[in-house]
Short mmCIF file of C-alpha atoms in Angstrom, two decimals:
data_model
loop_
_atom_site.label_atom_id
_atom_site.label_comp_id
_atom_site.label_asym_id
_atom_site.label_seq_id
_atom_site.Cartn_x
_atom_site.Cartn_y
_atom_site.Cartn_z
CA MET A 1 0.00 0.01 0.01
CA LYS A 2 1.36 3.39 -0.93
CA PRO A 3 2.37 5.56 2.07
CA PRO A 4 1.00 9.06 2.33
CA HIS A 5 2.83 12.27 2.96
CA PRO A 6 1.53 14.39 5.83
CA ARG A 7 2.33 17.62 3.92
CA LYS A 8 0.03 17.53 0.93
CA HIS A 9 -3.27 18.30 -0.72
CA TRP A 10 -5.94 15.90 0.45
CA SER A 11 -8.74 15.03 -1.98
CA SER A 12 -12.24 13.94 -1.04
CA SER A 13 -14.69 12.18 -3.34
CA ARG A 14 -16.50 15.30 -4.58
CA HIS A 15 -14.27 18.22 -3.76
CA GLN A 16 -10.53 18.57 -3.34
CA GLU A 17 -9.56 19.53 0.21
CA SER A 18 -6.12 21.09 0.19
CA ALA A 19 -3.47 21.57 2.81
CA ILE A 20 -0.56 23.54 1.35
CA SER A 21 2.94 23.14 2.77
CA TYR A 22 5.67 25.81 2.90
CA GLN A 23 9.22 24.92 3.78
CA SER A 24 12.34 26.94 4.38
CA TRP A 25 15.61 25.12 3.59
CA SER A 26 14.97 21.41 3.35
CA LEU A 27 12.46 18.91 2.06
CA GLN A 28 11.99 15.52 3.64
CA ASN A 29 10.49 12.49 2.00
CA VAL A 30 7.76 11.78 4.52
CA CYS A 31 6.01 8.45 4.77
CA LEU A 32 3.66 6.74 7.16
CA LYS A 33 3.15 3.04 6.65
CA GLU A 34 -0.22 1.55 5.68
CA MET A 35 -2.25 4.78 5.48
CA THR A 36 -3.46 6.45 2.32
CA VAL A 37 -5.59 9.37 1.25
CA SER A 38 -6.36 10.48 -2.27
CA PRO A 39 -3.31 12.29 -3.70
CA SER A 40 -3.20 15.84 -4.98
CA GLN A 41 -0.12 17.27 -3.26
CA CYS A 42 1.14 20.81 -3.51
CA PHE A 43 4.32 22.40 -2.19
CA SER A 44 5.41 26.00 -2.45
CA CYS A 45 9.11 26.81 -2.27
CA PRO A 46 11.22 29.96 -2.58
CA ARG A 47 13.51 29.83 -5.61
CA HIS A 48 16.64 30.54 -3.54
CA PHE A 49 17.38 26.84 -2.78
CA ALA A 50 20.79 25.31 -2.66
CA ASN A 51 21.61 23.10 -5.64
CA ASP A 52 21.38 19.87 -3.69
CA VAL A 53 17.87 20.69 -2.46
CA THR A 54 16.81 21.70 -5.97
CA THR A 55 18.09 18.37 -7.22
CA TYR A 56 16.14 16.57 -4.51
CA VAL A 57 12.95 18.41 -5.46
CA GLU A 58 13.46 17.41 -9.06
CA LYS A 59 13.88 13.76 -8.04
CA LEU A 60 10.70 13.89 -5.98
CA SER A 61 8.82 15.47 -8.87
CA ALA A 62 10.00 12.76 -11.25
CA SER A 63 9.20 9.87 -8.93
CA HIS A 64 5.96 11.33 -7.55
CA PRO A 65 4.16 13.18 -10.34
CA GLU A 66 1.19 13.69 -7.99
CA PHE A 67 3.28 16.26 -6.13
CA GLN A 68 3.12 19.84 -7.39
CA PHE A 69 5.91 22.26 -6.52
CA LEU A 70 5.15 25.94 -7.07
CA GLY A 71 8.04 28.42 -7.28
CA LEU A 72 7.57 31.80 -5.65
CA PRO A 73 8.81 35.05 -7.22
CA SER A 74 12.24 36.18 -6.07
CA VAL A 75 12.70 38.74 -3.31
CA THR A 76 15.81 40.72 -2.45
CA PRO A 77 17.66 38.91 0.36
CA PRO A 78 18.73 40.82 3.45
CA PRO A 79 22.36 42.03 3.40
CA LEU A 80 24.93 39.25 3.36
CA GLU A 81 26.50 40.51 6.57
CA ASP A 82 23.24 39.56 8.30
CA VAL A 83 23.98 35.92 7.51
CA ILE A 84 27.28 36.15 9.36
CA ALA A 85 25.84 38.13 12.25
CA CYS A 86 22.81 35.87 12.82
CA PRO A 87 21.87 33.19 10.29
CA GLU A 88 18.58 32.38 12.05
CA HIS A 89 17.42 35.99 11.86
CA PHE A 90 18.52 36.26 8.23
CA VAL A 91 16.51 33.16 7.23
CA SER A 92 13.46 34.34 9.15
CA ILE A 93 13.46 37.79 7.54
CA PHE A 94 14.10 36.34 4.09
CA ILE A 95 11.13 33.98 4.39
CA ALA A 96 8.88 36.66 5.90
CA ASP A 97 9.55 38.81 2.81
CA HIS A 98 7.70 36.16 0.75
CA LYS A 99 4.47 36.67 2.67
CA ASN A 100 2.61 38.59 -0.06
CA HIS A 101 3.81 36.18 -2.73
CA VAL A 102 2.53 33.23 -0.72
CA LYS A 103 -0.87 34.82 -0.29
CA ASP A 104 -1.09 35.69 -3.99
CA MET A 105 -0.10 32.15 -4.94
CA ILE A 106 -2.86 30.64 -2.82
CA VAL A 107 -5.46 33.04 -4.14
CA ASN A 108 -4.44 32.62 -7.79
CA HIS A 109 -3.54 28.93 -7.90
CA VAL A 110 -5.76 27.33 -5.26
CA LEU A 111 -8.75 29.44 -4.30
CA SER A 112 -9.40 30.36 -7.94
CA ASP A 113 -10.49 26.75 -8.44
CA LYS A 114 -13.99 26.63 -6.95
CA SER A 115 -13.84 22.84 -6.62
CA VAL A 116 -11.04 23.17 -4.07
CA LYS A 117 -11.76 23.62 -0.38
CA LEU A 118 -8.62 24.83 1.35
CA ALA A 119 -8.17 22.77 4.50
CA GLY A 120 -5.16 24.60 5.92
CA LEU A 121 -1.55 25.70 5.58
CA ILE A 122 1.20 23.42 6.92
CA LEU A 123 4.32 25.42 7.75
CA ASP A 124 7.77 24.50 8.97
CA LEU A 125 9.81 26.04 11.76
CA PHE A 126 10.99 29.18 9.97
CA CYS A 127 7.77 29.82 8.05
CA THR A 128 5.70 31.10 10.96
CA PRO A 129 5.14 34.53 9.30
CA PHE A 130 2.68 32.66 7.06
CA VAL A 131 0.48 32.00 10.09
CA ASP A 132 -0.83 35.50 9.37
CA VAL A 133 -1.49 34.55 5.74
CA ALA A 134 -3.63 31.65 6.93
CA LYS A 135 -5.58 33.93 9.23
CA ASP A 136 -6.13 36.47 6.42
CA LEU A 137 -7.56 33.70 4.25
CA GLY A 138 -9.66 32.26 7.06
CA VAL A 139 -7.94 28.86 7.13
CA PRO A 140 -6.17 27.12 10.01
CA PRO A 141 -2.36 27.08 10.14
CA TYR A 142 -0.42 23.99 11.26
CA ILE A 143 3.27 23.68 12.10
CA PHE A 144 5.29 20.69 10.90
CA PHE A 145 8.11 20.33 13.43
CA ALA A 146 10.90 18.15 12.07
CA SER A 147 12.68 17.74 15.42
CA GLY A 148 11.46 16.02 18.56
CA ALA A 149 8.73 16.85 21.03
CA ALA A 150 11.14 17.62 23.87
CA PHE A 151 12.94 20.24 21.76
CA LEU A 152 9.57 21.62 20.70
CA GLY A 153 8.81 22.08 24.37
CA SER A 154 12.09 23.93 24.90
CA MET A 155 11.09 26.37 22.16
CA LEU A 156 7.59 26.87 23.59
CA TYR A 157 9.25 27.54 26.95
CA LEU A 158 11.18 30.54 25.56
CA PRO A 159 8.34 33.14 25.40
CA ASP A 160 7.42 32.51 29.03
CA ARG A 161 11.03 32.81 30.05
CA PHE A 162 11.44 35.98 28.01
CA ASP A 163 8.23 37.54 29.44
CA ASN A 164 9.53 36.83 32.97
CA GLY A 165 12.70 38.79 32.30
CA GLY A 166 14.85 35.99 30.97
CA VAL A 167 17.61 37.31 28.72
CA THR A 168 19.91 35.34 26.42
CA TYR A 169 21.43 32.28 27.95
CA LYS A 170 25.07 31.92 28.90
CA PRO A 171 26.95 28.60 28.96
CA THR A 172 27.74 29.30 32.62
CA ASP A 173 24.05 29.60 33.63
CA PRO A 174 22.72 27.03 36.09
CA ASP A 175 20.72 24.05 34.79
CA SER A 176 17.24 24.83 33.49
CA MET A 177 14.03 23.02 34.46
CA ILE A 178 12.39 22.68 31.05
CA PRO A 179 9.10 20.78 31.48
CA THR A 180 9.53 18.49 28.47
CA TYR A 181 12.80 17.06 29.78
CA ILE A 182 12.95 14.62 32.70
CA ASN A 183 16.30 15.84 34.00
CA PRO A 184 17.53 19.41 34.53
CA VAL A 185 19.03 20.68 31.28
CA PRO A 186 22.61 22.02 31.44
CA SER A 187 23.07 25.36 29.66
CA THR A 188 26.07 23.85 27.87
CA VAL A 189 23.76 21.66 25.72
CA LEU A 190 21.41 24.45 24.66
CA PRO A 191 21.53 25.54 21.00
CA SER A 192 24.22 28.15 20.36
CA LEU A 193 21.69 30.53 18.88
CA LEU A 194 20.20 31.05 22.36
CA PHE A 195 23.49 32.57 23.50
CA HIS A 196 23.13 35.71 21.36
CA ASP A 197 20.35 38.29 21.08
CA GLY A 198 19.51 37.76 17.41
CA GLY A 199 18.97 34.02 17.63
CA TYR A 200 17.23 34.16 21.01
CA SER A 201 14.74 36.87 20.00
CA THR A 202 14.13 35.15 16.65
CA PHE A 203 13.20 31.86 18.30
CA VAL A 204 11.04 33.62 20.89
CA SER A 205 9.07 35.15 17.99
CA HIS A 206 8.73 31.80 16.20
CA ALA A 207 7.57 30.11 19.38
CA ARG A 208 4.87 32.74 19.93
CA LYS A 209 3.56 32.00 16.45
CA PHE A 210 3.60 28.27 17.18
CA LYS A 211 1.01 28.89 19.86
CA GLU A 212 -1.26 30.60 17.31
CA ALA A 213 -1.38 27.45 15.15
CA LYS A 214 -4.32 25.07 15.24
CA GLY A 215 -1.99 22.11 15.60
CA ILE A 216 1.67 21.05 15.61
CA ILE A 217 2.68 17.97 13.65
CA VAL A 218 5.81 16.48 15.23
CA ASN A 219 8.25 14.00 13.73
CA THR A 220 8.34 11.62 16.66
CA PHE A 221 6.30 8.84 18.18
CA ALA A 222 4.65 9.09 21.56
CA GLU A 223 6.50 6.20 23.15
CA LEU A 224 9.97 7.63 22.32
CA GLU A 225 9.17 10.88 24.12
CA SER A 226 6.31 9.95 26.41
CA HIS A 227 7.23 12.53 29.05
CA ALA A 228 7.39 15.41 26.58
CA VAL A 229 4.27 14.40 24.63
CA SER A 230 2.25 13.97 27.82
CA TYR A 231 3.26 17.42 29.02
CA LEU A 232 2.52 19.16 25.72
CA ASN A 233 -0.90 17.58 25.32
CA GLY A 234 -1.78 18.59 28.86
CA GLU A 235 -0.96 22.28 28.39
CA ALA A 236 -3.91 24.50 27.54
CA SER A 237 -1.60 27.11 25.92
CA VAL A 238 -0.13 24.55 23.48
CA PRO A 239 -1.99 23.65 20.28
CA GLN A 240 -2.89 20.02 19.70
CA VAL A 241 0.26 17.97 19.08
CA TYR A 242 0.13 15.20 16.48
CA THR A 243 3.02 12.74 16.80
CA VAL A 244 3.19 11.14 13.33
CA GLY A 245 6.70 9.72 13.30
CA PRO A 246 9.12 8.19 12.80
CA VAL A 247 9.06 10.12 9.54
CA VAL A 248 12.12 8.72 7.73
CA ASP A 249 13.16 8.14 4.13
CA LEU A 250 13.89 4.43 4.18
CA LYS A 251 14.85 4.54 0.51
CA GLY A 252 17.76 6.81 1.41
CA ASN A 253 17.12 9.40 -1.30
CA SER A 254 19.86 11.76 -0.19
CA PRO A 255 20.12 15.10 -1.99
CA VAL A 256 23.86 14.43 -2.22
CA ALA A 257 24.41 12.69 -5.55
CA ASP A 258 26.43 9.50 -5.97
CA ASP A 259 27.11 7.50 -9.10
CA GLY A 260 26.41 4.21 -7.34
CA SER A 261 29.97 2.92 -7.38
CA HIS A 262 30.74 4.05 -3.84
CA ARG A 263 27.49 2.57 -2.55
CA GLU A 264 28.25 -0.83 -4.05
CA GLU A 265 31.80 -0.83 -2.69
CA ILE A 266 30.60 0.12 0.80
CA MET A 267 27.83 -2.45 0.91
CA ASN A 268 30.11 -5.22 -0.37
CA TRP A 269 32.58 -4.41 2.39
CA LEU A 270 29.82 -4.57 5.00
CA ASP A 271 28.63 -7.89 3.63
CA ALA A 272 32.01 -9.35 4.50
CA GLN A 273 31.92 -8.22 8.16
CA PRO A 274 30.52 -10.16 11.16
CA GLU A 275 27.10 -9.24 12.47
CA LYS A 276 26.93 -6.11 14.66
CA SER A 277 30.71 -5.67 14.59
CA VAL A 278 31.10 -2.37 12.69
CA VAL A 279 31.11 1.13 14.14
CA PHE A 280 29.66 3.55 11.59
CA LEU A 281 30.86 7.17 11.86
CA CYS A 282 28.84 9.70 9.90
CA PHE A 283 28.13 13.34 10.79
CA GLY A 284 25.60 14.48 8.20
CA SER A 285 25.98 16.40 4.98
CA GLN A 286 27.11 19.51 6.89
CA GLY A 287 29.35 17.73 9.40
CA SER A 288 33.13 17.98 9.19
CA PHE A 289 36.18 18.25 11.45
CA GLY A 290 39.56 19.94 11.24
CA VAL A 291 42.70 17.84 10.79
CA PRO A 292 43.66 17.72 14.51
CA GLN A 293 40.29 16.19 15.43
CA LEU A 294 40.30 13.82 12.48
CA LYS A 295 43.68 12.48 13.59
CA GLU A 296 42.47 11.91 17.16
CA ILE A 297 39.41 10.05 15.88
CA ALA A 298 41.66 7.90 13.67
CA LEU A 299 44.01 7.08 16.56
CA GLY A 300 41.04 6.26 18.78
CA LEU A 301 39.60 3.86 16.24
CA GLU A 302 42.99 2.21 15.80
CA GLN A 303 43.45 1.86 19.58
CA SER A 304 40.02 0.28 19.91
CA GLY A 305 40.80 -2.48 17.41
CA GLN A 306 37.14 -2.45 16.32
CA ARG A 307 35.89 -2.60 12.75
CA PHE A 308 34.74 0.75 11.42
CA LEU A 309 33.12 2.48 8.46
CA TRP A 310 33.96 6.20 8.51
CA SER A 311 32.43 8.87 6.30
CA ILE A 312 34.78 11.91 6.14
CA ARG A 313 33.94 15.27 4.66
CA ARG A 314 36.52 18.01 4.00
CA PRO A 315 35.89 21.17 6.09
CA PRO A 316 34.32 24.13 4.22
CA SER A 317 36.71 26.23 2.16
CA GLN A 318 36.72 29.93 1.39
CA GLU A 319 34.92 29.11 -1.86
CA SER A 320 32.08 27.17 -0.25
CA LEU A 321 30.11 27.22 3.00
CA ASN A 322 29.50 23.48 2.72
CA PRO A 323 31.87 20.61 3.46
CA GLY A 324 33.40 18.99 0.39
CA GLU A 325 34.62 15.65 -0.86
CA VAL A 326 38.10 14.44 0.09
CA ASN A 327 40.48 13.57 -2.74
CA ASP A 328 43.26 12.06 -0.63
CA PHE A 329 42.39 10.80 2.84
CA SER A 330 46.06 10.32 3.71
CA GLU A 331 46.48 14.11 3.80
CA LEU A 332 44.02 14.33 6.71
CA LEU A 333 44.89 11.24 8.77
CA PRO A 334 47.94 10.05 10.76
CA GLU A 335 50.83 8.74 8.70
CA GLY A 336 50.42 5.04 7.98
CA PHE A 337 46.91 4.87 9.42
CA LEU A 338 45.25 3.71 6.22
CA GLY A 339 47.70 0.85 5.83
CA ARG A 340 47.56 -0.26 9.45
CA THR A 341 43.74 -0.40 9.51
CA LYS A 342 43.03 -1.65 5.99
CA ASN A 343 41.86 -5.04 7.29
CA VAL A 344 39.33 -3.63 9.78
CA GLY A 345 38.34 -0.23 8.42
CA PHE A 346 36.72 1.39 5.40
CA ILE A 347 36.94 5.13 4.81
CA CYS A 348 34.73 6.95 2.31
CA GLY A 349 33.29 10.34 1.54
CA TRP A 350 29.59 10.01 0.88
CA ALA A 351 27.85 7.03 2.51
CA PRO A 352 24.30 5.65 2.10
CA GLN A 353 23.44 6.23 5.76
CA VAL A 354 20.04 4.53 5.84
CA GLU A 355 21.33 1.39 4.10
CA VAL A 356 24.35 1.23 6.37
CA LEU A 357 22.25 1.54 9.50
CA GLY A 358 19.98 -1.20 8.21
CA HIS A 359 22.83 -3.60 7.49
CA LYS A 360 23.28 -6.54 9.83
CA ALA A 361 27.00 -5.79 10.26
CA THR A 362 26.41 -2.34 11.79
CA GLY A 363 26.68 -2.48 15.57
CA ALA A 364 26.94 1.21 16.57
CA PHE A 365 26.57 4.68 15.12
CA VAL A 366 28.82 7.63 16.00
CA SER A 367 26.43 10.44 15.09
CA HIS A 368 26.04 14.21 15.20
CA CYS A 369 22.57 13.57 16.66
CA GLY A 370 20.51 15.30 14.04
CA TRP A 371 16.91 14.27 14.60
CA ASN A 372 16.57 12.41 11.31
CA SER A 373 19.67 10.38 12.13
CA ILE A 374 18.28 9.60 15.57
CA LEU A 375 15.04 8.31 14.09
CA GLU A 376 16.86 6.26 11.47
CA SER A 377 19.15 4.61 14.04
CA THR A 378 16.17 3.97 16.30
CA TRP A 379 14.22 2.41 13.42
CA TYR A 380 17.03 -0.12 12.90
CA GLY A 381 17.81 -0.59 16.59
CA VAL A 382 21.40 0.71 16.32
CA PRO A 383 22.80 2.33 19.50
CA VAL A 384 24.17 5.86 19.10
CA LEU A 385 27.46 7.27 20.31
CA THR A 386 26.76 11.01 20.66
CA TRP A 387 28.96 13.64 19.01
CA PRO A 388 26.81 16.73 18.33
CA LEU A 389 28.08 19.58 16.19
CA TYR A 390 25.54 22.38 15.76
CA GLY A 391 21.86 23.37 15.91
CA GLU A 392 19.82 21.51 18.50
CA GLN A 393 22.09 18.46 18.33
CA GLN A 394 23.62 18.99 21.78
CA ILE A 395 20.24 18.94 23.52
CA ASN A 396 19.23 15.95 21.37
CA ALA A 397 22.32 14.12 22.63
CA PHE A 398 21.47 15.04 26.23
CA GLN A 399 17.95 13.68 25.75
CA LEU A 400 19.18 10.39 24.28
CA VAL A 401 21.79 9.80 26.98
CA LYS A 402 20.17 11.17 30.14
CA ASP A 403 16.42 11.04 29.58
CA ALA A 404 15.92 8.09 27.22
CA GLY A 405 19.00 6.00 28.03
CA VAL A 406 19.30 4.83 24.42
CA ALA A 407 22.75 6.29 23.64
CA ILE A 408 26.29 6.37 24.98
CA GLU A 409 28.14 9.68 25.34
CA ILE A 410 31.34 10.52 23.58
CA LYS A 411 30.41 14.18 23.99
CA MET A 412 27.12 15.95 24.65
CA ASP A 413 28.31 19.55 24.62
CA TYR A 414 30.79 19.51 21.74
CA ARG A 415 30.39 22.41 19.32
CA LYS A 416 31.74 22.50 15.81
CA ASP A 417 33.17 26.01 16.28
CA GLY A 418 34.26 25.57 19.91
CA GLY A 419 37.90 24.69 19.30
CA GLU A 420 37.79 21.59 21.50
CA VAL A 421 39.61 18.43 20.40
CA VAL A 422 38.28 15.14 21.79
CA MET A 423 41.25 12.87 22.47
CA ALA A 424 41.82 9.42 21.05
CA ASP A 425 41.48 7.52 24.33
CA LYS A 426 37.96 8.84 24.85
CA VAL A 427 36.96 7.71 21.35
CA ALA A 428 38.56 4.30 21.85
CA LYS A 429 36.81 3.68 25.17
CA ALA A 430 33.34 4.63 23.89
CA VAL A 431 33.69 2.54 20.74
CA THR A 432 34.91 -0.50 22.66
CA ASP A 433 32.25 -0.15 25.35
CA VAL A 434 29.36 -0.17 22.87
CA ILE A 435 30.64 -2.98 20.64
CA GLU A 436 31.86 -5.29 23.42
CA GLY A 437 29.31 -4.24 26.06
CA GLY A 438 26.51 -1.68 26.24
CA GLY A 439 23.96 -4.33 27.09
CA GLU A 440 21.31 -2.11 28.69
CA VAL A 441 21.53 0.56 25.99
CA LYS A 442 21.33 -2.07 23.26
CA ARG A 443 18.29 -3.64 24.92
CA LYS A 444 16.50 -0.30 25.16
CA VAL A 445 17.27 0.60 21.54
CA ARG A 446 16.00 -2.75 20.26
CA ALA A 447 12.79 -2.35 22.26
CA MET A 448 12.32 1.22 21.03
CA SER A 449 12.88 0.07 17.45
CA GLU A 450 10.06 -2.44 17.76
CA THR A 451 7.82 0.13 19.41
CA GLY A 452 8.50 2.74 16.73
CA ARG A 453 7.60 0.34 13.95
CA LYS A 454 4.38 -0.65 15.68
CA ALA A 455 3.50 3.03 16.12
CA LEU A 456 3.01 3.33 12.34
CA LEU A 457 0.77 0.30 12.00
CA LYS A 458 -3.00 0.35 12.36
CA GLY A 459 -3.76 0.68 16.05
CA GLY A 460 -0.39 2.31 16.73
CA SER A 461 0.05 5.73 18.31
CA SER A 462 1.34 7.52 15.20
CA TYR A 463 -1.22 5.85 12.94
CA ALA A 464 -3.97 7.10 15.25
CA ALA A 465 -2.48 10.61 15.45
CA PHE A 466 -2.19 10.86 11.67
CA GLU A 467 -5.70 9.50 11.20
CA THR A 468 -7.00 12.14 13.61
CA LEU A 469 -5.10 14.87 11.76
CA VAL A 470 -6.51 13.80 8.40
CA GLY A 471 -9.99 13.79 9.91
CA VAL A 472 -9.51 17.32 11.26
CA LEU A 473 -8.19 18.57 7.94
CA SER A 474 -11.00 16.90 6.04
CA GLY A 475 -13.48 18.76 8.21
CA ASN A 476 -11.91 22.18 7.63
CA LYS A 477 -13.75 24.49 5.21
CA ALA A 478 -12.61 27.66 3.50
#
């Protein structure tokens, strides 16, 4: 049965009922198992997308012709220096400047068709200015939140903190009691953007708009974050929360292109390894380290004696903000390392993360703790070794290790731009502990994997939440 996409047009038997989705920087291939509704999907996207995202959109369009992507007219971006000063504020202003274009697009391309009944607007984190567009058109706005429920709660906590005189955080602040976390949250694991005025005030503004939405669709499942979900659904000031996850792309359609040769080589190598013996190190498409840290990781892996598959990206250059491919790994790693570890290790640039996590040889995952990666590793029951880099990844790592107990810490408060170098012995110990031990963490991850899969089946928590959401949308009129 074909899986649906929770960000789409929904069609009824007589009239099309539409829910239009707006996204800022990324598109995710969203699927929920064994649920369908009639397809007539529509996405609207600013034209200023990075090439890899544009390529991904083109792939989706080709493989899913029922999806319709509408390009918005260009607007003049804020000054480039604003990106450097505060990227979050830059993105928010840039998207807000599309407000009139979004409204015109809906009026001209959706409401002009009298057979269409607009059910709502589904917006992502940075698109909250379009909440006002929904109100102007008399339709309900919904937020699609691609991170977890606990982090959603930390955002919703910000306006109350701000209104009570709370200024920007400092890493030296005492632990915070954030209701969606079981344990007190150290300030050292809060997102870096909360440490400066621009990021803090921007997220306070977004969180206020969240509370004006009719509902918040969260990429999680209730059992993974039972404490957070229970709190959010019990708060009168919080819109209805729909936990529809795990929303993961099990086909692994990464926007980063590969000619297939690397994939085949990687998978053949994994096929030759014993079950659950390989440590997989992968830090996302934006994750990279400087040479000193790469050398310490290498020495740690060598000291551990464990099998490993390591995806390495070259740090961004002056010509590009994004990490790049590595032409010669020996330039970045200790002398002789490649030769000494050739029988136990495989080093690559791009790696098919989903396929690797699903392979029987994979026994652990050293991860930056992006939420998608967390859900993918949970789906396959692979324990995570935490090494966050940016964004909300530090607080995700904290949640996995301290609240959920489904991960082992290498670092929880590491920051990509912090200058810290994690030493080899720490890497070696963590890798050895999880492959040769880690019994309780492994047990919890396996159990959560089974629970997450059941959540998407009929009778499961996410199935029920999505079914309720579709019912609500189908009842909306405009």
